[in-house]
Every structure is written in C-alpha cells, then in structure tokens.
C-alpha cells in the first residue's frame, strides 16, 4: 500500500497567520485606541482593583493573555498595559508579568513572519541597497550584541524589531533571549511608574513617562548598551589588524 507525502503548504497558507495579524492590528487600532489607554485605566481603576482582590490568579492570567495579544497583534496600548501591570501587581511580580508577556508576544509575531516570508524576503533584502541592508548585515554578523543593544535603546519601533530579525534569519533562541534581557530594564522602570499610579490618580495628574530619559535612568541604560557592543568593536579591530 503506497502512501503519498503531504504537499507543502502554499504561499498564501503560510502567510495567512500574518494576514490575520495585520487585519487584527488595523481593526484594533481603530476600535481599541480609546479602550487601551491611560485614561481607560484611570476611569476603571476601582473596578480593576476590586476584581483583582477577589480573583487574583484569574486577573493575572487575563492580564498576561491580554498583554501577549497586544504585542502579538501590534495593538495600541502596550505602554498602558505596562502601567496596568505595575498598578495591579506592583513592581514584582508586575515587571515579570510585563516583560515575559511582551517577550512571548514578540516571539509569536517573529515566528509568524519567519514562516510567512522565509528565504524569499531575506533574498530581497540582500539584493537591496542602503540602510536596511547595512542594518541586516550588522545584525547577522553580531546577532546577540546588536539585538540586545537595539532592545535596550529602542531606536526602532518594537514591532519593527520583531519583524526584521525574522526576515534575515536570526535564530529563535538569540531573538528570545535578547528580547527578554533587552526590554527588562525599561520594563522595570515603567512598571515602577505604574506601581505609583495610586498617588498620581489621587492628585488627578498623569504619569511621567519621560522618566526613562532622566539622567539617573538613561545613563545606566546607555552604559549597558555601550557594554553590549564592546564585542563588536573588539571583533572589528581584530579584523583590521589581520588585514594590515
């Protein structure tokens, strides 16, 4: 009795999850913008705290699932979600919930993009000229330090940093590890801001999200980013020495 090997999925089937993500992202940007915001958190804080006190485990589970969905579908409200994590759960375990959820969401969209485009898109990038090609070449040559540095100091949008590594073939383990460690410092800072929202609400004020740019916070982040690229500098200098 002969068996027939299953046919590989067609291009559109591979890209269907990505198409779904894009559609949900567009719909979410239109319908959820006013519901995933600081104002929504402020207006519903009493109900949220009451639900948390009565159902802590369920609240944590719903929060983590919602945060993962926000990142995976690139929905608006990631900052508000981070503040909510601090407001509901404190710096710890709030920071852990925030960072782990963001990492899982990033990994999901990374996998979807990698499955949907694969080598075809990587070949197109290689054939292109300009900034994108230089960036991808730098990441490929020094995956871990470059990705870690870009996560620490997000010069590119979070969504873009989830997509580019998938298109150029970065290993999943490297992507997940650098994402988790790279967003950890900023995640802790914003969770800390969220943990103090009770006093902010009492004064009828808005949180200072620019705190990340304060010298006592920005300085250590810049130092970490500089340390992360030292291996790249050393590697470059060694290459120059060998060519002399």
mmCIF file of N, CA and C in Angstrom, residues 55-152:
data_model
loop_
_atom_site.group_PDB
_atom_site.id
_atom_site.type_symbol
_atom_site.label_atom_id
_atom_site.label_comp_id
_atom_site.label_asym_id
_atom_site.label_seq_id
_atom_site.Cartn_x
_atom_site.Cartn_y
_atom_site.Cartn_z
ATOM 1 N N UNK A 55 -10.194 37.957 42.645
ATOM 2 C CA UNK A 55 -9.775 36.872 41.736
ATOM 3 C C UNK A 55 -8.336 37.130 41.280
ATOM 4 N N UNK A 56 -7.382 37.000 42.183
ATOM 5 C CA UNK A 56 -6.006 37.391 41.859
ATOM 6 C C UNK A 56 -5.433 36.542 40.732
ATOM 7 N N UNK A 57 -5.517 35.227 40.845
ATOM 8 C CA UNK A 57 -4.934 34.347 39.830
ATOM 9 C C UNK A 57 -5.593 34.548 38.473
ATOM 10 N N UNK A 58 -6.922 34.664 38.464
ATOM 11 C CA UNK A 58 -7.632 34.885 37.208
ATOM 12 C C UNK A 58 -7.251 36.231 36.605
ATOM 13 N N UNK A 59 -7.120 37.248 37.440
ATOM 14 C CA UNK A 59 -6.727 38.575 36.959
ATOM 15 C C UNK A 59 -5.352 38.518 36.312
ATOM 16 N N UNK A 60 -4.408 37.836 36.983
ATOM 17 C CA UNK A 60 -3.056 37.717 36.426
ATOM 18 C C UNK A 60 -3.072 36.974 35.099
ATOM 19 N N UNK A 61 -3.862 35.913 35.015
ATOM 20 C CA UNK A 61 -3.940 35.127 33.786
ATOM 21 C C UNK A 61 -4.526 35.952 32.642
ATOM 22 N N UNK A 62 -5.618 36.663 32.925
ATOM 23 C CA UNK A 62 -6.244 37.508 31.896
ATOM 24 C C UNK A 62 -5.284 38.606 31.463
ATOM 25 N N UNK A 63 -4.604 39.207 32.429
ATOM 26 C CA UNK A 63 -3.672 40.293 32.103
ATOM 27 C C UNK A 63 -2.554 39.805 31.192
ATOM 28 N N UNK A 64 -1.948 38.675 31.536
ATOM 29 C CA UNK A 64 -0.846 38.131 30.733
ATOM 30 C C UNK A 64 -1.321 37.809 29.320
ATOM 31 N N UNK A 65 -2.492 37.162 29.211
ATOM 32 C CA UNK A 65 -3.028 36.821 27.888
ATOM 33 C C UNK A 65 -3.312 38.080 27.074
ATOM 34 N N UNK A 66 -3.857 39.117 27.731
ATOM 35 C CA UNK A 66 -4.157 40.360 27.024
ATOM 36 C C UNK A 66 -2.883 41.056 26.566
ATOM 37 N N UNK A 67 -1.869 41.050 27.422
ATOM 38 C CA UNK A 67 -0.597 41.701 27.063
ATOM 39 C C UNK A 67 0.049 40.980 25.883
ATOM 40 N N UNK A 68 0.053 39.657 25.918
ATOM 41 C CA UNK A 68 0.609 38.886 24.802
ATOM 42 C C UNK A 68 -0.124 39.229 23.506
ATOM 43 N N UNK A 69 -1.446 39.320 23.570
ATOM 44 C CA UNK A 69 -2.234 39.641 22.381
ATOM 45 C C UNK A 69 -1.916 41.047 21.877
ATOM 46 N N UNK A 70 -1.748 42.005 22.786
ATOM 47 C CA UNK A 70 -1.431 43.375 22.384
ATOM 48 C C UNK A 70 -0.133 43.414 21.597
ATOM 49 N N UNK A 71 0.876 42.686 22.069
ATOM 50 C CA UNK A 71 2.176 42.687 21.383
ATOM 51 C C UNK A 71 2.110 41.863 20.099
ATOM 52 N N UNK A 72 1.522 40.673 20.175
ATOM 53 C CA UNK A 72 1.492 39.784 19.016
ATOM 54 C C UNK A 72 0.711 40.383 17.856
ATOM 55 N N UNK A 73 -0.351 41.115 18.161
ATOM 56 C CA UNK A 73 -1.170 41.721 17.116
ATOM 57 C C UNK A 73 -0.827 43.195 16.894
ATOM 58 N N UNK A 74 0.230 43.681 17.559
ATOM 59 C CA UNK A 74 0.676 45.075 17.406
ATOM 60 C C UNK A 74 -0.465 46.059 17.657
ATOM 61 N N UNK A 75 -1.236 45.800 18.691
ATOM 62 C CA UNK A 75 -2.354 46.668 19.041
ATOM 63 C C UNK A 75 -1.849 47.889 19.812
ATOM 64 N N UNK A 76 -2.604 48.971 19.793
ATOM 65 C CA UNK A 76 -2.221 50.126 20.604
ATOM 66 C C UNK A 76 -2.402 49.797 22.087
ATOM 67 N N UNK A 77 -1.622 50.444 22.928
ATOM 68 C CA UNK A 77 -1.843 50.286 24.356
ATOM 69 C C UNK A 77 -0.782 49.511 25.102
ATOM 70 N N UNK A 78 0.372 49.250 24.493
ATOM 71 C CA UNK A 78 1.410 48.495 25.191
ATOM 72 C C UNK A 78 1.907 49.252 26.422
ATOM 73 N N UNK A 79 2.075 50.559 26.296
ATOM 74 C CA UNK A 79 2.541 51.356 27.443
ATOM 75 C C UNK A 79 1.501 51.356 28.549
ATOM 76 N N UNK A 80 0.230 51.529 28.176
ATOM 77 C CA UNK A 80 -0.836 51.495 29.178
ATOM 78 C C UNK A 80 -0.901 50.132 29.843
ATOM 79 N N UNK A 81 -0.660 49.070 29.087
ATOM 80 C CA UNK A 81 -0.663 47.729 29.664
ATOM 81 C C UNK A 81 0.471 47.561 30.669
ATOM 82 N N UNK A 82 1.639 48.101 30.343
ATOM 83 C CA UNK A 82 2.770 48.028 31.270
ATOM 84 C C UNK A 82 2.464 48.770 32.563
ATOM 85 N N UNK A 83 1.872 49.948 32.437
ATOM 86 C CA UNK A 83 1.478 50.703 33.635
ATOM 87 C C UNK A 83 0.443 49.921 34.438
ATOM 88 N N UNK A 84 -0.486 49.273 33.741
ATOM 89 C CA UNK A 84 -1.511 48.486 34.421
ATOM 90 C C UNK A 84 -0.891 47.334 35.194
ATOM 91 N N UNK A 85 0.125 46.695 34.612
ATOM 92 C CA UNK A 85 0.810 45.620 35.319
ATOM 93 C C UNK A 85 1.401 46.086 36.634
ATOM 94 N N UNK A 86 2.015 47.266 36.618
ATOM 95 C CA UNK A 86 2.554 47.810 37.858
ATOM 96 C C UNK A 86 1.466 48.221 38.824
ATOM 97 N N UNK A 87 0.396 48.813 38.296
ATOM 98 C CA UNK A 87 -0.705 49.282 39.141
ATOM 99 C C UNK A 87 -1.401 48.134 39.855
ATOM 100 N N UNK A 88 -1.614 47.035 39.127
ATOM 101 C CA UNK A 88 -2.355 45.911 39.704
ATOM 102 C C UNK A 88 -1.487 44.987 40.552
ATOM 103 N N UNK A 89 -0.231 44.791 40.138
ATOM 104 C CA UNK A 89 0.578 43.743 40.763
ATOM 105 C C UNK A 89 1.849 44.242 41.431
ATOM 106 N N UNK A 90 2.093 45.554 41.383
ATOM 107 C CA UNK A 90 3.302 46.083 41.991
ATOM 108 C C UNK A 90 4.516 45.864 41.101
ATOM 109 N N UNK A 91 5.667 46.369 41.567
ATOM 110 C CA UNK A 91 6.894 46.222 40.789
ATOM 111 C C UNK A 91 7.193 44.739 40.560
ATOM 112 N N UNK A 92 7.001 43.938 41.600
ATOM 113 C CA UNK A 92 7.083 42.481 41.459
ATOM 114 C C UNK A 92 5.834 41.871 42.070
ATOM 115 N N UNK A 93 5.133 41.023 41.330
ATOM 116 C CA UNK A 93 5.520 40.388 40.064
ATOM 117 C C UNK A 93 5.124 41.148 38.803
ATOM 118 N N UNK A 94 4.691 42.422 38.944
ATOM 119 C CA UNK A 94 4.234 43.155 37.770
ATOM 120 C C UNK A 94 5.268 43.227 36.660
ATOM 121 N N UNK A 95 6.529 43.519 37.014
ATOM 122 C CA UNK A 95 7.582 43.609 35.997
ATOM 123 C C UNK A 95 7.783 42.269 35.309
ATOM 124 N N UNK A 96 7.719 41.194 36.069
ATOM 125 C CA UNK A 96 7.874 39.860 35.481
ATOM 126 C C UNK A 96 6.732 39.581 34.513
ATOM 127 N N UNK A 97 5.497 39.878 34.916
ATOM 128 C CA UNK A 97 4.357 39.677 34.023
ATOM 129 C C UNK A 97 4.527 40.478 32.734
ATOM 130 N N UNK A 98 4.933 41.745 32.875
ATOM 131 C CA UNK A 98 5.071 42.619 31.709
ATOM 132 C C UNK A 98 6.144 42.128 30.746
ATOM 133 N N UNK A 99 7.327 41.863 31.274
ATOM 134 C CA UNK A 99 8.466 41.514 30.422
ATOM 135 C C UNK A 99 8.266 40.151 29.763
ATOM 136 N N UNK A 100 7.810 39.167 30.532
ATOM 137 C CA UNK A 100 7.598 37.833 29.971
ATOM 138 C C UNK A 100 6.489 37.867 28.919
ATOM 139 N N UNK A 101 5.408 38.587 29.198
ATOM 140 C CA UNK A 101 4.306 38.673 28.232
ATOM 141 C C UNK A 101 4.749 39.354 26.944
ATOM 142 N N UNK A 102 5.493 40.454 27.068
ATOM 143 C CA UNK A 102 5.985 41.151 25.881
ATOM 144 C C UNK A 102 6.913 40.256 25.070
ATOM 145 N N UNK A 103 7.746 39.488 25.757
ATOM 146 C CA UNK A 103 8.667 38.588 25.060
ATOM 147 C C UNK A 103 7.903 37.493 24.316
ATOM 148 N N UNK A 104 6.918 36.898 24.967
ATOM 149 C CA UNK A 104 6.123 35.852 24.310
ATOM 150 C C UNK A 104 5.404 36.414 23.089
ATOM 151 N N UNK A 105 4.800 37.596 23.223
ATOM 152 C CA UNK A 105 4.133 38.225 22.090
ATOM 153 C C UNK A 105 5.091 38.502 20.942
ATOM 154 N N UNK A 106 6.305 38.971 21.275
ATOM 155 C CA UNK A 106 7.314 39.238 20.252
ATOM 156 C C UNK A 106 7.741 37.953 19.551
ATOM 157 N N UNK A 107 7.919 36.883 20.320
ATOM 158 C CA UNK A 107 8.309 35.594 19.737
ATOM 159 C C UNK A 107 7.221 35.084 18.788
ATOM 160 N N UNK A 108 5.967 35.252 19.169
ATOM 161 C CA UNK A 108 4.867 34.788 18.314
ATOM 162 C C UNK A 108 4.873 35.491 16.965
ATOM 163 N N UNK A 109 5.010 36.813 16.973
ATOM 164 C CA UNK A 109 4.996 37.520 15.688
ATOM 165 C C UNK A 109 6.275 37.236 14.910
ATOM 166 N N UNK A 110 7.385 37.022 15.606
ATOM 167 C CA UNK A 110 8.638 36.617 14.955
ATOM 168 C C UNK A 110 8.439 35.308 14.192
ATOM 169 N N UNK A 111 7.819 34.336 14.839
ATOM 170 C CA UNK A 111 7.598 33.036 14.201
ATOM 171 C C UNK A 111 6.649 33.137 13.016
ATOM 172 N N UNK A 112 5.621 33.950 13.154
ATOM 173 C CA UNK A 112 4.649 34.109 12.067
ATOM 174 C C UNK A 112 5.305 34.755 10.850
ATOM 175 N N UNK A 113 6.076 35.802 11.082
ATOM 176 C CA UNK A 113 6.743 36.478 9.968
ATOM 177 C C UNK A 113 7.762 35.560 9.311
ATOM 178 N N UNK A 114 8.515 34.823 10.120
ATOM 179 C CA UNK A 114 9.519 33.917 9.566
ATOM 180 C C UNK A 114 8.872 32.827 8.718
ATOM 181 N N UNK A 115 7.744 32.300 9.189
ATOM 182 C CA UNK A 115 7.051 31.256 8.430
ATOM 183 C C UNK A 115 6.411 31.814 7.160
ATOM 184 N N UNK A 116 5.954 33.047 7.211
ATOM 185 C CA UNK A 116 5.237 33.622 6.078
ATOM 186 C C UNK A 116 6.118 34.066 4.931
ATOM 187 N N UNK A 117 7.358 34.478 5.244
ATOM 188 C CA UNK A 117 8.209 35.014 4.188
ATOM 189 C C UNK A 117 9.467 34.186 3.957
ATOM 190 N N UNK A 118 10.114 33.763 5.020
ATOM 191 C CA UNK A 118 11.265 32.878 4.886
ATOM 192 C C UNK A 118 12.380 33.441 4.035
ATOM 193 N N UNK A 119 12.984 32.555 3.221
ATOM 194 C CA UNK A 119 14.178 32.919 2.467
ATOM 195 C C UNK A 119 13.899 33.915 1.350
ATOM 196 N N UNK A 120 12.683 33.927 0.841
ATOM 197 C CA UNK A 120 12.370 34.824 -0.282
ATOM 198 C C UNK A 120 12.573 36.281 0.107
ATOM 199 N N UNK A 121 12.057 36.674 1.262
ATOM 200 C CA UNK A 121 12.200 38.049 1.699
ATOM 201 C C UNK A 121 13.641 38.358 2.065
ATOM 202 N N UNK A 122 14.338 37.389 2.681
ATOM 203 C CA UNK A 122 15.748 37.596 3.014
ATOM 204 C C UNK A 122 16.570 37.855 1.760
ATOM 205 N N UNK A 123 16.248 37.133 0.683
ATOM 206 C CA UNK A 123 16.965 37.336 -0.579
ATOM 207 C C UNK A 123 16.709 38.730 -1.144
ATOM 208 N N UNK A 124 15.475 39.211 -1.006
ATOM 209 C CA UNK A 124 15.155 40.560 -1.486
ATOM 210 C C UNK A 124 15.927 41.617 -0.703
ATOM 211 N N UNK A 125 16.026 41.418 0.604
ATOM 212 C CA UNK A 125 16.771 42.371 1.428
ATOM 213 C C UNK A 125 18.238 42.364 1.042
ATOM 214 N N UNK A 126 18.785 41.182 0.795
ATOM 215 C CA UNK A 126 20.189 41.081 0.402
ATOM 216 C C UNK A 126 20.450 41.783 -0.926
ATOM 217 N N UNK A 127 19.449 41.767 -1.792
ATOM 218 C CA UNK A 127 19.611 42.386 -3.109
ATOM 219 C C UNK A 127 19.382 43.894 -3.086
ATOM 220 N N UNK A 128 18.890 44.411 -1.963
ATOM 221 C CA UNK A 128 18.601 45.837 -1.864
ATOM 222 C C UNK A 128 19.861 46.608 -1.487
ATOM 223 N N UNK A 129 19.758 47.927 -1.527
ATOM 224 C CA UNK A 129 20.863 48.801 -1.137
ATOM 225 C C UNK A 129 20.400 49.730 -0.019
ATOM 226 N N UNK A 130 21.354 50.334 0.652
ATOM 227 C CA UNK A 130 21.013 51.361 1.614
ATOM 228 C C UNK A 130 21.009 50.901 3.049
ATOM 229 N N UNK A 131 20.271 51.655 3.865
ATOM 230 C CA UNK A 131 20.303 51.494 5.319
ATOM 231 C C UNK A 131 19.825 50.113 5.764
ATOM 232 N N UNK A 132 18.762 49.612 5.161
ATOM 233 C CA UNK A 132 18.216 48.326 5.574
ATOM 234 C C UNK A 132 19.239 47.207 5.385
ATOM 235 N N UNK A 133 19.938 47.223 4.252
ATOM 236 C CA UNK A 133 20.922 46.177 4.000
ATOM 237 C C UNK A 133 22.071 46.253 4.996
ATOM 238 N N UNK A 134 22.515 47.457 5.321
ATOM 239 C CA UNK A 134 23.613 47.614 6.291
ATOM 240 C C UNK A 134 23.185 47.147 7.673
ATOM 241 N N UNK A 135 21.948 47.470 8.036
ATOM 242 C CA UNK A 135 21.452 47.055 9.347
ATOM 243 C C UNK A 135 21.364 45.533 9.441
ATOM 244 N N UNK A 136 20.817 44.910 8.412
ATOM 245 C CA UNK A 136 20.683 43.449 8.442
ATOM 246 C C UNK A 136 22.046 42.767 8.437
ATOM 247 N N UNK A 137 22.996 43.331 7.714
ATOM 248 C CA UNK A 137 24.343 42.752 7.700
ATOM 249 C C UNK A 137 24.986 42.829 9.081
ATOM 250 N N UNK A 138 24.786 43.964 9.774
ATOM 251 C CA UNK A 138 25.353 44.119 11.111
ATOM 252 C C UNK A 138 24.724 43.149 12.096
ATOM 253 N N UNK A 139 23.422 42.947 11.976
ATOM 254 C CA UNK A 139 22.737 42.029 12.883
ATOM 255 C C UNK A 139 23.189 40.594 12.639
ATOM 256 N N UNK A 140 23.307 40.207 11.378
ATOM 257 C CA UNK A 140 23.703 38.837 11.073
ATOM 258 C C UNK A 140 25.107 38.530 11.591
ATOM 259 N N UNK A 141 25.992 39.488 11.484
ATOM 260 C CA UNK A 141 27.381 39.252 11.876
ATOM 261 C C UNK A 141 27.545 39.220 13.386
ATOM 262 N N UNK A 142 26.724 39.976 14.086
ATOM 263 C CA UNK A 142 26.852 40.063 15.543
ATOM 264 C C UNK A 142 25.456 40.018 16.171
ATOM 265 N N UNK A 143 24.776 38.896 16.004
ATOM 266 C CA UNK A 143 23.357 38.817 16.358
ATOM 267 C C UNK A 143 23.068 39.270 17.784
ATOM 268 N N UNK A 144 23.669 38.602 18.755
ATOM 269 C CA UNK A 144 23.313 38.836 20.147
ATOM 270 C C UNK A 144 23.606 40.260 20.608
ATOM 271 N N UNK A 145 24.839 40.784 20.458
ATOM 272 C CA UNK A 145 25.105 42.131 20.962
ATOM 273 C C UNK A 145 24.310 43.215 20.258
ATOM 274 N N UNK A 146 24.106 43.075 18.936
ATOM 275 C CA UNK A 146 23.364 44.098 18.205
ATOM 276 C C UNK A 146 21.899 44.121 18.643
ATOM 277 N N UNK A 147 21.268 42.959 18.688
ATOM 278 C CA UNK A 147 19.862 42.896 19.079
ATOM 279 C C UNK A 147 19.670 43.351 20.521
ATOM 280 N N UNK A 148 20.588 42.947 21.402
ATOM 281 C CA UNK A 148 20.489 43.367 22.798
ATOM 282 C C UNK A 148 20.592 44.882 22.924
ATOM 283 N N UNK A 149 21.539 45.479 22.191
ATOM 284 C CA UNK A 149 21.711 46.927 22.233
ATOM 285 C C UNK A 149 20.486 47.653 21.688
ATOM 286 N N UNK A 150 19.924 47.138 20.590
ATOM 287 C CA UNK A 150 18.743 47.775 20.000
ATOM 288 C C UNK A 150 17.515 47.639 20.895
ATOM 289 N N UNK A 151 17.442 46.576 21.673
ATOM 290 C CA UNK A 151 16.330 46.433 22.619
ATOM 291 C C UNK A 151 16.502 47.380 23.806
ATOM 292 N N UNK A 152 17.747 47.541 24.264
ATOM 293 C CA UNK A 152 17.992 48.444 25.387
ATOM 294 C C UNK A 152 17.646 49.881 25.020
#
